[in-house]
Tab-separated table of C-alpha atoms in Angstrom:
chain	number	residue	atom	x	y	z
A	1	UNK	CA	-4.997	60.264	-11.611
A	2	UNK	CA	-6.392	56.812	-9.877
A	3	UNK	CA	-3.654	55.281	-7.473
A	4	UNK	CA	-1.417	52.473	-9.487
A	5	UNK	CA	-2.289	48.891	-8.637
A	6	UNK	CA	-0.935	47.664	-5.867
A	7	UNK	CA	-1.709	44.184	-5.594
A	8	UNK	CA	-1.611	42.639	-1.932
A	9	UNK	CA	1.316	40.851	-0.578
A	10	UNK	CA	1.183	36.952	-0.491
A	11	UNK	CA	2.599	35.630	2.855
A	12	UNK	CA	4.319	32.688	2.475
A	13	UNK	CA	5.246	32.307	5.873
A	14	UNK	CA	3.853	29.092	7.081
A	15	UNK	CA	2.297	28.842	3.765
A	16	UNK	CA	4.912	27.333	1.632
A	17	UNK	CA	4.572	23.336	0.686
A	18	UNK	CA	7.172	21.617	-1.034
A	19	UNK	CA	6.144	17.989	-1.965
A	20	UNK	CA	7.902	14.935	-3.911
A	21	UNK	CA	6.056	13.020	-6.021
A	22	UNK	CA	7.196	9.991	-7.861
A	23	UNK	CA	5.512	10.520	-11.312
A	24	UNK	CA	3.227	12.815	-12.788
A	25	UNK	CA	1.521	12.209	-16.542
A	26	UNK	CA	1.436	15.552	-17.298
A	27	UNK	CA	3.727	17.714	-15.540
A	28	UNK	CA	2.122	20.849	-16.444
A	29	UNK	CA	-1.066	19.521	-15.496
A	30	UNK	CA	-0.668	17.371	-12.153
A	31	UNK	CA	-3.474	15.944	-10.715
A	32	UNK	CA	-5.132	15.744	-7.263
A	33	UNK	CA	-4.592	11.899	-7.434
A	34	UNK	CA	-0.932	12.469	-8.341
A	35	UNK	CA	0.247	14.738	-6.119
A	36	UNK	CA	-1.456	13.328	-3.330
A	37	UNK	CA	-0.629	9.581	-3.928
A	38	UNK	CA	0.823	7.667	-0.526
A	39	UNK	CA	4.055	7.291	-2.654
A	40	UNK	CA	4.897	10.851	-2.019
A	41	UNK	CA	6.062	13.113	0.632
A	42	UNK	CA	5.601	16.181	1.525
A	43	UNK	CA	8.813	17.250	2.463
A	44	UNK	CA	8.454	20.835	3.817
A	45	UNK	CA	9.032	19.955	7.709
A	46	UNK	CA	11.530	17.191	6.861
A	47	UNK	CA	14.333	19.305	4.176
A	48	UNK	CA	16.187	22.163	6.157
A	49	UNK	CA	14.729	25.544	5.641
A	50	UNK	CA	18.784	26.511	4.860
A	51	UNK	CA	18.794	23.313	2.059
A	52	UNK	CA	19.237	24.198	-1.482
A	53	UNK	CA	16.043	24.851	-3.897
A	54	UNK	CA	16.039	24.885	-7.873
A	55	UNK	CA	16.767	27.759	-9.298
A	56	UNK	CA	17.133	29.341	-12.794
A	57	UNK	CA	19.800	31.533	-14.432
A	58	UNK	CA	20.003	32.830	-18.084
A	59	UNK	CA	23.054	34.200	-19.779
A	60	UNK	CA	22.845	37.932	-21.083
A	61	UNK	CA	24.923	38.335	-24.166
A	62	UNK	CA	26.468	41.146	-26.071
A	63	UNK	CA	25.779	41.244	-29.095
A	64	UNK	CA	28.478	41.566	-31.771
A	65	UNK	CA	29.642	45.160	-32.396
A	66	UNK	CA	29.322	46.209	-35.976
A	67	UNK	CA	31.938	48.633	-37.457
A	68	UNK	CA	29.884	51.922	-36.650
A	69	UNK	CA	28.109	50.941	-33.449
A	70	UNK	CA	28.510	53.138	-30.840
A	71	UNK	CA	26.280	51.072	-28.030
A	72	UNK	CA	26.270	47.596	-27.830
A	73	UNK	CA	23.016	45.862	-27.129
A	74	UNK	CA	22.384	42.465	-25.399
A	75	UNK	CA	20.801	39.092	-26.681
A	76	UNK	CA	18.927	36.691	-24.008
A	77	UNK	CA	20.966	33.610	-23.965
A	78	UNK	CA	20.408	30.018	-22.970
A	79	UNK	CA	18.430	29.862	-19.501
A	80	UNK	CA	19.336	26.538	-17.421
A	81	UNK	CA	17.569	25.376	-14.402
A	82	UNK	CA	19.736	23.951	-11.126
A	83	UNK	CA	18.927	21.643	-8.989
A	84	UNK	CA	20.903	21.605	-5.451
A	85	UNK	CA	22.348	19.887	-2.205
A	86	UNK	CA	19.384	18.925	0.102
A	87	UNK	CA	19.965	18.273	3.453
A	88	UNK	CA	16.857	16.345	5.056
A	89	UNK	CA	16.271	15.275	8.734
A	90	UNK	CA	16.941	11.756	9.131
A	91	UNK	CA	16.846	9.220	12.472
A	92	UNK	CA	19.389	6.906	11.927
A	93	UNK	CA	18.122	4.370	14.756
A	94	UNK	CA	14.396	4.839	14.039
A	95	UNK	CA	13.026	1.336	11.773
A	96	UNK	CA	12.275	1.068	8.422
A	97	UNK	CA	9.617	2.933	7.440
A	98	UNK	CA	9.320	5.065	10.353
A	99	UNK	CA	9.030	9.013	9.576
A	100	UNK	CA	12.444	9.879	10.531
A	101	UNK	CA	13.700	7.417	7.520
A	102	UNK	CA	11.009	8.192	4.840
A	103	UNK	CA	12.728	10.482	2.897
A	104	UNK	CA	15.566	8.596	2.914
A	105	UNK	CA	14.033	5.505	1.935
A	106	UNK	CA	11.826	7.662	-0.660
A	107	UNK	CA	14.641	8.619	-2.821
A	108	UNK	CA	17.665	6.511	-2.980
A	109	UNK	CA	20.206	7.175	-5.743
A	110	UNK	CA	19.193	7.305	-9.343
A	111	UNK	CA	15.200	7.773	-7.769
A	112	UNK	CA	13.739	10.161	-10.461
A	113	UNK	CA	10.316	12.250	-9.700
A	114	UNK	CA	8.980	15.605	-9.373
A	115	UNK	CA	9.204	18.584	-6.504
A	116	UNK	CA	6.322	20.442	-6.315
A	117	UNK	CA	5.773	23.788	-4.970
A	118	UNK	CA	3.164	25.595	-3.229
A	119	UNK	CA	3.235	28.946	-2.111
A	120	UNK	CA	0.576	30.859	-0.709
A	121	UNK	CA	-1.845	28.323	1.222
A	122	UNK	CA	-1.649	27.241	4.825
A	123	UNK	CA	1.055	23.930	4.925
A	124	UNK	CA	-1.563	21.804	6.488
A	125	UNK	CA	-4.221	22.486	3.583
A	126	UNK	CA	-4.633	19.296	1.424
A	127	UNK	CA	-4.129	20.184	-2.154
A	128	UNK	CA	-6.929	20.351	-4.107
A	129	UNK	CA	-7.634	21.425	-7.873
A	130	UNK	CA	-7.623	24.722	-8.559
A	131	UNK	CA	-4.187	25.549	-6.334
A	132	UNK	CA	-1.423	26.896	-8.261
A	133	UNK	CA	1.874	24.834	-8.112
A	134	UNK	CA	5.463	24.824	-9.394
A	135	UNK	CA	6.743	21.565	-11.171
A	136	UNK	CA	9.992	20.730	-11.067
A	137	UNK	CA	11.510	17.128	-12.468
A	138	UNK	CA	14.214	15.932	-10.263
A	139	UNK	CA	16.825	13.002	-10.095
A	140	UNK	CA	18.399	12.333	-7.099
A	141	UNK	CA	22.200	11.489	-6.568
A	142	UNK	CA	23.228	9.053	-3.181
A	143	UNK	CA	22.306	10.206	0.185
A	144	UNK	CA	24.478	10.599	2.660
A	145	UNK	CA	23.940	10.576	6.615
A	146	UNK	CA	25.642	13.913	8.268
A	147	UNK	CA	24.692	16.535	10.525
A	148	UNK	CA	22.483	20.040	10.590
A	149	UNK	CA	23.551	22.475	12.777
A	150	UNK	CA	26.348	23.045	15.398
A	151	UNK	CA	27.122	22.137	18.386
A	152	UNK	CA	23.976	22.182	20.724
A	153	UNK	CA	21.582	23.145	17.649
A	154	UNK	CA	23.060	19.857	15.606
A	155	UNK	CA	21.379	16.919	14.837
A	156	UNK	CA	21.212	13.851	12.544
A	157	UNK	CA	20.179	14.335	8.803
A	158	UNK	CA	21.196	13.498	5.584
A	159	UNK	CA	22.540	15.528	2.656
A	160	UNK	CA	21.810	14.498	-1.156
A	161	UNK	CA	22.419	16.486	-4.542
A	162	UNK	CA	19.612	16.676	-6.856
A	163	UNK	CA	19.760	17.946	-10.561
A	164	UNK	CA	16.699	19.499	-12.364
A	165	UNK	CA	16.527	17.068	-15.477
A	166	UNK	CA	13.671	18.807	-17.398
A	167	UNK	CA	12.378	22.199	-17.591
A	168	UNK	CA	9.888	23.050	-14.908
A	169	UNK	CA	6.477	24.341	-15.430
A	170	UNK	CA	5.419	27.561	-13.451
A	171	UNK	CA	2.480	28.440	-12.098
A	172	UNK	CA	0.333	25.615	-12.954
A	173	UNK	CA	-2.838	24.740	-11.709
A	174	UNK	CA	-3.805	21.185	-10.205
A	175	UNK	CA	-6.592	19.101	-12.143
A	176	UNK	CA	-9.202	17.713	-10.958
B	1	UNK	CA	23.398	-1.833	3.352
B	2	UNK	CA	21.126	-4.382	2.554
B	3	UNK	CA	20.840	-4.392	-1.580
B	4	UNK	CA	17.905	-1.726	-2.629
B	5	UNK	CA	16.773	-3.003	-5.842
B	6	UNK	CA	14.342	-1.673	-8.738
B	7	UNK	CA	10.784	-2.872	-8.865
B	8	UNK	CA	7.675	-1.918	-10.628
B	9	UNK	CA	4.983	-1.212	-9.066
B	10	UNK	CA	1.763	-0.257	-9.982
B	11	UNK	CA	0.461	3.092	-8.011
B	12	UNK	CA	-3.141	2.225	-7.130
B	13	UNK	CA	-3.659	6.137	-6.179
B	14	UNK	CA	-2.819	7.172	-9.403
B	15	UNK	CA	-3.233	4.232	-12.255
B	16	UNK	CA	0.703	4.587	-12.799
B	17	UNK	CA	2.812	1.822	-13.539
B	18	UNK	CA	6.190	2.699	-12.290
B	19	UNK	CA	9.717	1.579	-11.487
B	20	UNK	CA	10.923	2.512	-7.802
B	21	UNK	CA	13.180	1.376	-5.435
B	22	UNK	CA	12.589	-1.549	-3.186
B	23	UNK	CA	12.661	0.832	-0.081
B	24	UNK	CA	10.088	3.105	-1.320
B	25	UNK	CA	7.561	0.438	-1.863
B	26	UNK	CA	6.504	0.082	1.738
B	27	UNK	CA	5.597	4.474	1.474
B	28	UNK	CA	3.274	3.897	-1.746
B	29	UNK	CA	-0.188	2.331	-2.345
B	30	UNK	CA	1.547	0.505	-4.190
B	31	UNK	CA	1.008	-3.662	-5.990
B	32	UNK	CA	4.411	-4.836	-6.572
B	33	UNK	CA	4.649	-6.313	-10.008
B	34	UNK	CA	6.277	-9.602	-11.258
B	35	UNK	CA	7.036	-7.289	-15.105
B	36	UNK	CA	10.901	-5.703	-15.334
B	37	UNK	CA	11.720	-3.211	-13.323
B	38	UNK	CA	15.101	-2.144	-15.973
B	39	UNK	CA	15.535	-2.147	-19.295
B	40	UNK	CA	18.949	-4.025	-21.100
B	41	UNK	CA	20.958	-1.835	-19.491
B	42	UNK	CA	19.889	-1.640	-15.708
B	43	UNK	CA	18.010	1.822	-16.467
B	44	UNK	CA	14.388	2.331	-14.943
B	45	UNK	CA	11.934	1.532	-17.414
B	46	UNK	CA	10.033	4.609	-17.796
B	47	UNK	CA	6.190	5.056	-16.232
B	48	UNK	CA	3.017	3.852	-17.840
B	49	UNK	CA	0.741	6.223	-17.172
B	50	UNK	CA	-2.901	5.430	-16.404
B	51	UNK	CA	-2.350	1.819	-17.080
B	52	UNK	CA	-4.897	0.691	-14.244
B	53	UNK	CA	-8.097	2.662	-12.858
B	54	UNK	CA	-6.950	3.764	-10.060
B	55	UNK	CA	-8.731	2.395	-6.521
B	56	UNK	CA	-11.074	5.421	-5.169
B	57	UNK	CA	-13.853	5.824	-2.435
B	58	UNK	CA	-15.892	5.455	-5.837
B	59	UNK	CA	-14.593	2.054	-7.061
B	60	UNK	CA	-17.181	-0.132	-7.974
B	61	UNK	CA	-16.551	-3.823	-7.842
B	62	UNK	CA	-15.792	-4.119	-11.214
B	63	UNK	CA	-12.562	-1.602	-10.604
B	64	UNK	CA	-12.171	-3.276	-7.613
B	65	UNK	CA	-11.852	-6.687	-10.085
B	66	UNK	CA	-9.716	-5.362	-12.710
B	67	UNK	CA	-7.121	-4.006	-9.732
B	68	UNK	CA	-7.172	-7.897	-8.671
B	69	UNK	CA	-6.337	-9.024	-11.745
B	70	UNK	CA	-3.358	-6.297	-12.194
B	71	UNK	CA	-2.407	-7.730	-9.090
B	72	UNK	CA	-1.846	-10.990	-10.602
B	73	UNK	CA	-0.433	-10.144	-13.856
């Protein structure tokens, strides 16, 4: 018998982007142009590596018991994507439009956009089509200046709640 | 806090017509917009997408014309 695939790990350390963009046409289909536009950010060495992330949870349900069952199976139930509480680094005293405020002037309350994920690629590599992303539409609640870290590790940042308002797309590749 | 308004914007990176906040506008490649930023009820109108051609190391005058123009609409 042949040894069972084992496909190779994918580091990610170092190699993980996450990136807001403002709008996308086609969310499972985001383009160079979009994801790259000035209006974005990429956010991965301002947001906290401890900050909250989307994530996804679906209900597992038992399925009603007829008179002569003697197991019960399951049903998949509804599957709902979370958004989180970021907390961002943020300079207070530096002036408008400076990088320690960009995020924070980037998505005041009710701003609406995309996160988008890349895993797998070194975190200065432009993207380019081809590279597989993760899509995520976002609305953003108020932000609100506080601190990361304690005592001597702490310093200035900002915390905001986000909500995933659509379903994400997976694994989908930048166009051209 | 001075007042951060919504104002659309075209993106010239993308084509996209857009509503943002004023504060982001400064981040973007953006052409502010004299058009509505909300609808009736103070909501973001939603994006237009590809509404311009976007500007590229490509353009040829004639994009470079029809960007102009957006910028006066």
């Amino acid at each position: 018998m042949t040894e069972p695939l084992r496909p190779s790990a994918t580091s990610v350390h170092g190699r993980e982007n996450w990136l807001f963009v403002p709008t996308l046409a086609d969310a499972a289909a985001p383009t160079v142009a979009e994801v790259t536009a000035a209006g974005g950010l990429d956010i991965t060495r301002i947001v906290f590596a401890d900050s909250g992330k989307p994530s996804q949870s679906t209900n597992r349900v038992t399925q009603q018991r007829r008179l002569g069952d003697t197991t019960v199976p399951e049903f998949i139930g509804d599957t709902s994507y979370t958004g989180g509480d970021m907390t961002y680094a943020l300079d207070p005293q530096a002036a408008a439009g400076a990088d320690g405020k960009k995020l924070w002037e980037l998505i005041p309350e009710g701003t609406t956009g995309y996160l988008v994920r890349r895993l797998g690629v070194p975190r200065a590599t432009a993207p380019t089509a081809g590279q597989f992303v993760d899509v995520y539409p976002v609305a953003f609640g108020p932000s609100m200046p506080t601190t990361a870290g304690d005592a001597e590790s702490a310093e200035a940042a900002a915390m905001v709640t986000f909500a995933v308002t659509d379903k994400p797309e997976f694994v989908v590749a930048i166009a051209a | 806090m001075p007042e951060n308004n919504w104002v659309r914007v075209s993106d010239l990176s993308t084509g996209h017509k857009l509503t943002v906040r004023e504060s982001a506008v400064q981040h973007g490649n953006y052409r502010v917009l004299k058009a509505d930023a909300v609808d009736l009820h103070g909501d973001p109108l939603p994006p237009e997408y590809g509404a311009i051609k976007p500007l590229s190391n490509n353009n040829t005058e004639a994009d470079q014309a029809e960007n102009d123009k957006e910028k006066k609409s």
